[in-house]
Structure formats: C-alpha cells, structure tokens
Short mmCIF file of C-alpha atoms and ligand atoms in Angstrom, two decimals:
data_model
loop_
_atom_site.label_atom_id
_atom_site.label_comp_id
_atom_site.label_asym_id
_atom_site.label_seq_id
_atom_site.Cartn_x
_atom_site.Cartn_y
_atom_site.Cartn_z
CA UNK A 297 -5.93 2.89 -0.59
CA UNK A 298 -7.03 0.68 -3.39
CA UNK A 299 -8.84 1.72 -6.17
CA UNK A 300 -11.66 -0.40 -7.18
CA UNK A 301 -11.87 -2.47 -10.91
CA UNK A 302 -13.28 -0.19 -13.51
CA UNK A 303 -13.30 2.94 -11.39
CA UNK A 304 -10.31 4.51 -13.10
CA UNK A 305 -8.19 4.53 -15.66
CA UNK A 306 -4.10 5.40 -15.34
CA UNK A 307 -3.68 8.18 -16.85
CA UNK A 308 -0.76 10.35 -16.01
CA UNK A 309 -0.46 13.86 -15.43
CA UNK A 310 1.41 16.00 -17.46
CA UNK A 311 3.69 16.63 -14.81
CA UNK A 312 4.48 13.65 -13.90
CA UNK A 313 5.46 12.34 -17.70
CA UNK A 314 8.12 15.50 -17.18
CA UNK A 315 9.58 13.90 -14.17
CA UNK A 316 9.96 10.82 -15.66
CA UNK A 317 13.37 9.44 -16.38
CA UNK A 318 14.43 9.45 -19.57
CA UNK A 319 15.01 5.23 -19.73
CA UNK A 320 11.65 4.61 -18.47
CA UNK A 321 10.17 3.69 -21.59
CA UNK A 322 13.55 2.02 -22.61
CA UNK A 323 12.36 -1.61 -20.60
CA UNK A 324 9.89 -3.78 -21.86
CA UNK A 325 6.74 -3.37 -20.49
CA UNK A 326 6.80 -5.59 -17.02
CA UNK A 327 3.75 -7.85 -16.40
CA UNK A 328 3.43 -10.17 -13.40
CA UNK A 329 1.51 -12.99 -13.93
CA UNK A 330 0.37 -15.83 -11.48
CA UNK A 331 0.88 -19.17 -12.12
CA UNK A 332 -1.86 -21.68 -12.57
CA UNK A 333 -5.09 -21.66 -14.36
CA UNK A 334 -5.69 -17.63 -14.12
CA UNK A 335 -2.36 -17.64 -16.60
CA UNK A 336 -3.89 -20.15 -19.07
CA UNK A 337 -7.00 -18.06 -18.98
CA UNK A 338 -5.38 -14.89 -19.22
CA UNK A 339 -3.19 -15.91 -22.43
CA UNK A 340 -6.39 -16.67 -24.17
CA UNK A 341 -7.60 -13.26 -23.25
CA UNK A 342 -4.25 -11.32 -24.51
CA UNK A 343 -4.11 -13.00 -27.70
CA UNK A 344 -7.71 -12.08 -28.69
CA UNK A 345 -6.49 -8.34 -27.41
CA UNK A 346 -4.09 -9.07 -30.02
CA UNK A 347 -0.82 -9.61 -27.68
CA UNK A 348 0.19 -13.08 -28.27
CA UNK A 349 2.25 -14.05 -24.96
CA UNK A 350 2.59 -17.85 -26.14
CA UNK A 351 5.94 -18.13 -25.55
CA UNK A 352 5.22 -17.26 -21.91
CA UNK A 353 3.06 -20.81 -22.04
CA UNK A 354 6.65 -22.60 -23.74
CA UNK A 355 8.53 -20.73 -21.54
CA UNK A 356 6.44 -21.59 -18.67
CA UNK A 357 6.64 -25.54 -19.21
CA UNK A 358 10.64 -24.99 -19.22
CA UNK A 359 10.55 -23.73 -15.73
CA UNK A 360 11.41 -20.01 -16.58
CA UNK A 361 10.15 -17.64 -14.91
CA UNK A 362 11.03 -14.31 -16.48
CA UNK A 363 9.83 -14.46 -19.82
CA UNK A 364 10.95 -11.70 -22.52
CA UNK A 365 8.11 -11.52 -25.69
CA UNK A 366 10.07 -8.58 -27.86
CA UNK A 367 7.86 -8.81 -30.95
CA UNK A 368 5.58 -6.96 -28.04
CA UNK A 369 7.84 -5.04 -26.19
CA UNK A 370 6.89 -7.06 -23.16
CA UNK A 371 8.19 -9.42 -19.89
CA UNK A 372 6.20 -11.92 -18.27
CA UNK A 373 7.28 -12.46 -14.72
CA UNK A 374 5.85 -16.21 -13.76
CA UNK A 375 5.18 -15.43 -10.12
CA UNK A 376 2.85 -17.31 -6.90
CA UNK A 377 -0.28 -15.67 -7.14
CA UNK A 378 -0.20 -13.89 -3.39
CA UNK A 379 3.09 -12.56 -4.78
CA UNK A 380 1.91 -9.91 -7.58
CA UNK A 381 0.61 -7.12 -5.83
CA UNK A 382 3.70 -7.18 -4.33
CA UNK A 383 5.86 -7.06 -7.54
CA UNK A 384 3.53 -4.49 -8.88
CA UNK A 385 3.71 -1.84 -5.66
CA UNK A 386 7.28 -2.23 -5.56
CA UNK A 387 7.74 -1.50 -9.21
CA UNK A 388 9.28 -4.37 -10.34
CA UNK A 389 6.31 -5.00 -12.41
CA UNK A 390 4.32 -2.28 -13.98
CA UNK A 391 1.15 -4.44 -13.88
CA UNK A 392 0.00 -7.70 -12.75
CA UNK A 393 -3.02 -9.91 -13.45
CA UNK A 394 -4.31 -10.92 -9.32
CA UNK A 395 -7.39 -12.44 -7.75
CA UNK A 396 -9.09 -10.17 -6.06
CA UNK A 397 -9.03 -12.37 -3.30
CA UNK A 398 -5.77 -11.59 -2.89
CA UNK A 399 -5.90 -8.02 -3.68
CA UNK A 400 -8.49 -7.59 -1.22
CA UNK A 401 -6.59 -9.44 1.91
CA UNK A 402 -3.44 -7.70 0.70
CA UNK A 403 -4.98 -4.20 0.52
CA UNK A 404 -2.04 -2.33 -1.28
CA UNK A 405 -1.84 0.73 -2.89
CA UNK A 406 -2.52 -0.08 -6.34
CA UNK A 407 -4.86 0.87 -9.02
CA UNK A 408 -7.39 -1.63 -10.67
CA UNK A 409 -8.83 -0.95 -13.75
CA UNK A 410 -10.01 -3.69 -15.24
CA UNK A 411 -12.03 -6.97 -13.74
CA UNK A 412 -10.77 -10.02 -16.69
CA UNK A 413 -13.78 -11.90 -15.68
CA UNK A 414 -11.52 -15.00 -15.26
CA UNK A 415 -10.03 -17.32 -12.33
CA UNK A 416 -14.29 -16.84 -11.03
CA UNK A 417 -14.51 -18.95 -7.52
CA UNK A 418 -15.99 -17.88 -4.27
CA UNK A 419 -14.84 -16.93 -0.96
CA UNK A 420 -16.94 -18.99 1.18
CA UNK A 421 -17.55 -20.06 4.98
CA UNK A 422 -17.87 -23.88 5.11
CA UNK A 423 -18.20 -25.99 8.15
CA UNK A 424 -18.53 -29.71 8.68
CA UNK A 425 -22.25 -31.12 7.71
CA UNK A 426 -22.57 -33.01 11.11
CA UNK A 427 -20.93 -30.10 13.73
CA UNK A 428 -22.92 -26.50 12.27
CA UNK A 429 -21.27 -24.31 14.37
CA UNK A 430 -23.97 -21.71 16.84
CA UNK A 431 -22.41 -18.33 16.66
CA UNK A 432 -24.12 -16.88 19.78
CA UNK A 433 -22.76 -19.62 22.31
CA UNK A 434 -20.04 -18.79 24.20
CA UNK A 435 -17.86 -21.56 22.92
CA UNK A 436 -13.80 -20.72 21.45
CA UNK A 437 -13.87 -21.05 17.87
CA UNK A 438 -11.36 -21.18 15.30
CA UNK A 439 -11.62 -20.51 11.95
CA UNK A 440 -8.61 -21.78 9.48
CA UNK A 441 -8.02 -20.20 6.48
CA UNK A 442 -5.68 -18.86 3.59
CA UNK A 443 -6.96 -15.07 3.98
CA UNK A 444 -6.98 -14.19 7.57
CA UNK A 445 -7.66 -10.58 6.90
CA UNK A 446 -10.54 -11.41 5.03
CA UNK A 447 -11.45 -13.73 8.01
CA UNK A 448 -11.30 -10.98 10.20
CA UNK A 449 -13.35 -8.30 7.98
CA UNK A 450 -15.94 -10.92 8.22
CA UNK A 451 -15.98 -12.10 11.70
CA UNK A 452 -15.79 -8.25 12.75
CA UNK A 453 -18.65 -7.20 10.33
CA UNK A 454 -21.01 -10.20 12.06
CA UNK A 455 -19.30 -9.58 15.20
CA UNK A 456 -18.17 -13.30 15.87
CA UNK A 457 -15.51 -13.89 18.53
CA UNK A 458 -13.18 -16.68 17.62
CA UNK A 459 -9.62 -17.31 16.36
CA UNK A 460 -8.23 -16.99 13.04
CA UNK A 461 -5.58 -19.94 12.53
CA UNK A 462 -3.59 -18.80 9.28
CA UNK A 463 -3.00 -21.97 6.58
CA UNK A 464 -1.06 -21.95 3.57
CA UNK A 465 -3.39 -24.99 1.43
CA UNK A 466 -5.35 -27.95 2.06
CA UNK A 467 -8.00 -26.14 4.65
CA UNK A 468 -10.57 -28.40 3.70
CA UNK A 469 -8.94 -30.74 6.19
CA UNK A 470 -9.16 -28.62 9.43
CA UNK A 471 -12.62 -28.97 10.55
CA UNK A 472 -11.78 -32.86 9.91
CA UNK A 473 -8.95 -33.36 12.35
CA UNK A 474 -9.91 -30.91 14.95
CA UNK A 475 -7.48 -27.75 13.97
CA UNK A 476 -10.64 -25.80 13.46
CA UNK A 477 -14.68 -25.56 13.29
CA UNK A 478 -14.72 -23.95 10.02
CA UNK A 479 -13.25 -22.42 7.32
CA UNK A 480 -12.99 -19.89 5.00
CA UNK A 481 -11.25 -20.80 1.44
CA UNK A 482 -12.01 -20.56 -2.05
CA UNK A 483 -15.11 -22.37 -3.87
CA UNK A 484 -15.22 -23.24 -7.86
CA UNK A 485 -16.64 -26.60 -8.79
CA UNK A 486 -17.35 -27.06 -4.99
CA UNK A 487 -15.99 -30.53 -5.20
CA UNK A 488 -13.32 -30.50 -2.76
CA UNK A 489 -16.05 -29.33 0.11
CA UNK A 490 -18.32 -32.37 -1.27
CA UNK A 491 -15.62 -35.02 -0.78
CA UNK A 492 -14.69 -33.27 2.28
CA UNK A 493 -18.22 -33.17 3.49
CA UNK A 494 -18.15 -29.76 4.25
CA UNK A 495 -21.60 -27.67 3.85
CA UNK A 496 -21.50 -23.67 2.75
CA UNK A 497 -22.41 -21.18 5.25
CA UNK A 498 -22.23 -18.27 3.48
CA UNK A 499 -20.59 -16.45 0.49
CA UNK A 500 -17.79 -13.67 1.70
CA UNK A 501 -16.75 -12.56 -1.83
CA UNK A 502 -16.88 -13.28 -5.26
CA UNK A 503 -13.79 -13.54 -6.90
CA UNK A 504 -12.21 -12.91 -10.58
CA UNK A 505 -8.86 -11.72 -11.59
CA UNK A 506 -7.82 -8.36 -12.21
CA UNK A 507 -5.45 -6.09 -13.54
CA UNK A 508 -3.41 -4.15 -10.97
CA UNK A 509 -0.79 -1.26 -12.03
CA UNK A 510 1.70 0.40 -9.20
CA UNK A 511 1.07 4.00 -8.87
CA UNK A 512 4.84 4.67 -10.34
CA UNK A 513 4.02 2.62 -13.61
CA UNK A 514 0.60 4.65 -14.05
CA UNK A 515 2.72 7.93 -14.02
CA UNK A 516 5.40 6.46 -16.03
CA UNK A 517 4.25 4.21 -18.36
CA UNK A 518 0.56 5.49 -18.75
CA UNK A 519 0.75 5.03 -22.54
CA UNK A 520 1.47 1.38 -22.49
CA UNK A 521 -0.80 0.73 -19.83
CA UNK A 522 -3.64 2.38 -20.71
CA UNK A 523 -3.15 0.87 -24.34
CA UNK A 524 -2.99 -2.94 -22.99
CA UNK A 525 -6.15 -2.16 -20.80
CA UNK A 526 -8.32 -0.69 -23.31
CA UNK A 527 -6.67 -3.75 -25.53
CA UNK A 528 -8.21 -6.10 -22.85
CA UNK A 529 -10.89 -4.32 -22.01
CA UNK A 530 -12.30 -4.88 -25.65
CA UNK A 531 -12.02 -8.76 -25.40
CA UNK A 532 -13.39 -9.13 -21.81
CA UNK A 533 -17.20 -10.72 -22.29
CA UNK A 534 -20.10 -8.70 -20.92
C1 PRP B 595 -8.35 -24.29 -4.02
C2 PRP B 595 -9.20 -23.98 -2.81
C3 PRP B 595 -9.95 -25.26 -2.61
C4 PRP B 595 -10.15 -25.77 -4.01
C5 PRP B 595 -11.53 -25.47 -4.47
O1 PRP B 595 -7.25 -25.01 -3.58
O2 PRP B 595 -8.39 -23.59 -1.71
O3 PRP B 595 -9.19 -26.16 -1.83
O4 PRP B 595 -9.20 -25.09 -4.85
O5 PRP B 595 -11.79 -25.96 -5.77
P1 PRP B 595 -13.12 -26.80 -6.08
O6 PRP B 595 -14.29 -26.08 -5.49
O7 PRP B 595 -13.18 -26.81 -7.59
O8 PRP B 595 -12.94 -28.17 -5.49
P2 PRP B 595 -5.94 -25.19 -4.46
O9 PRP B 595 -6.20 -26.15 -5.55
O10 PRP B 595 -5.44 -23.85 -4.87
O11 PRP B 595 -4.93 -25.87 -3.45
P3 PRP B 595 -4.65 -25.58 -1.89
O12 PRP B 595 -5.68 -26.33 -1.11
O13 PRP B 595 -3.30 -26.11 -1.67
O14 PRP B 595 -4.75 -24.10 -1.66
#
C-alpha cells in the first residue's frame, strides 16, 4: 500500500531504532534521482533547502552515475525515472525523487511525504483530430501507452473494453500509423500532440514529482530523512 504525498511523515518507532544495525547510519544517506529535467529542477530545490548537490550536475555531464557529495553526507544515484521506486523499496536507496506517474502505475510499498511541485505535466487521453473514437460501439480498440496500469484503472473506472498495447516512447505516433486509436501519455507544453495533431480527451492525472522513502530507510534512517524533508518541505512554493 502506498501512502499518499503529505499524509505522513517517517518517523520511526522506538523499537525499531533498537533493531537497527549498528552501521546503518555509517553510509551516506542514499538518494535516487531520475535523470532529465525533474533532476535539474530538483537541484534547484535542494540547494535553496540548503543541500548543494552540484556536483551531482558535474558528475552527471561525465556520465557517472553514482555520485558521492561528503560535505553532505550524501549519494546521488543517477537512475531512469521508472527505475526509483524500485531502488527505493529494495533499499538500495533510502529515498528517491519520482513522478507520480510512475509511482502511481508502479504502486509499491513506499511512503510519500512530500509533493516537490516540480516535473508538473498531465496524464492525458488523446486521439487523432479527424478519427474521435465512440466508446459505446462495439468496435476493438487499442489504446498505446507508457502506463498500462494506469490505462487500465481508467478504462475499468469508465468501463471501456479495448486493448492496452504497452510502449516504451514516441506514442504520439500510434494513432498515426494504425498501432492504435488513442493514447494515453504525458502532456506539458502540449506541443508534441499539436504537431502530431492529436486532440485531448480527457485528463487522467496530474502529475509532479515526489519524494518516496522505503519502509526500511523510514525505520532506519528516520533522522536524516525526516531532516531532508522538512529541509525541502520549507523551500517547496505554496
Ligand atoms: C514526453 C511525453 C510526450 C512529451 C510531451 O515524452 O511522453 O511525448 O514528452 O511533452 P510536450 O507536451 O511538452 O510536447 P519524452 O520527451 O519523455 O519522450 P518519449 O516520447 O520517448 O517518452
């Protein structure tokens, strides 16, 4: 079960900071980031919390990908974005900064407590401006898209019938060449669905970045963590 942004904090119980190892504190603190423009947006953000993660940016450009910042006791893992709730309920991270697209479609057992307020697009249903598709007919339909799950919580929730074909980029194209009759991908400027001539449907989700923590690093490493966020949480407008 995921819990929601803002909804909690990650506190640990006194228990559980007695069962912790004695090294756990030893690492640096562990932070997943994704590639891309949610990192440039979220370096801005740490550094007006006061964490300066700049080297991450040199490092970045050098093609590393784990990134050690010891004047903060940190490590920046550079990672693909659909990758870092994976890092972080595994425990190789102790937090990570993720869409909540992603978080959503992924569904993992981590805790959220803080919405950045950066990376904002929208999950949206487009379709081609000259074929609107008629959900009632009895017609096959496909719909191509990054999130299928998300697909499917939709679909189910209006109780549409059709296929979900899973793609890994470029969706805009599938309505186009016949691989499906609409789709369901991210919006920001909404340029790519212009050029594509693609018209919105409808608006599945709205979408910023987030902080995610693994249940072990909220028991563990509560301290840091809840530090960091209230850090972040200081510099994140309105
Ligand atoms: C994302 C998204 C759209 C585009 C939307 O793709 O999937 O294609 O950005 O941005 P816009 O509304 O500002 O035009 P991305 O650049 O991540 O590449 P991809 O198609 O390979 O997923």
């Amino acid at each position: 079960m995921t819990t929601r942004a803002g909804k909690t904090t990650v506190k640990a119980s006194t228990n559980a900071k007695k069962k912790a190892p004695s090294t756990s504190n030893a690492t640096p603190l562990t932070i997943a980031m994704p590639r891309g423009r949610i990192l440039d947006e979220a370096l801005v953000l740490f550094k007006r919390a006061g964490i300066d993660l700049g080297a991450a940016e040199k490092a970045r450009a050098g093609r590393k990908l784990i990134i050690p910042i010891p004047e903060h006791d940190v490590r920046v893992l550079i990672v693909r974005d659909a990758d870092v709730p994976a890092y972080v309920e595994h425990g190789a991270a102790d937090l990570g900064i993720a869409g909540r697209d992603v978080l959503e479609e992924q569904d993992r057992d981590l805790y959220e407590p803080l919405d950045l307020g950066i990376g904002r697009c929208r999950l949206v249903v487009a379709e081609p401006e000259d074929r609107p598709v008629d959900e009632m007919a009895k017609v096959h339909l496909r719909y191509a898209t990054k999130f299928p799950e998300l697909t499917r919580r939709h679909l189910q929730a209006r109780g549409i019938v059709a296929e979900i074909i899973k793609l890994y980029g470029s969706i805009e194209i599938a309505p186009l060449v016949g691989l499906a009759d609409r789709v369901v991908d991210l919006v920001s400027s909404g340029e790519t669905l212009r050029q594509h001539r693609l018209r919105e449907v409808e608006t599945i989700l709205e979408v910023s970045a987030r902080v995610c923590v693994g249940r072990a690093a909220a028991k563990l490493r509560s301290d840091r963590i809840d530090d960091l966020v209230a850090r972040l949480r200081a510099v994140v407008p309105g």
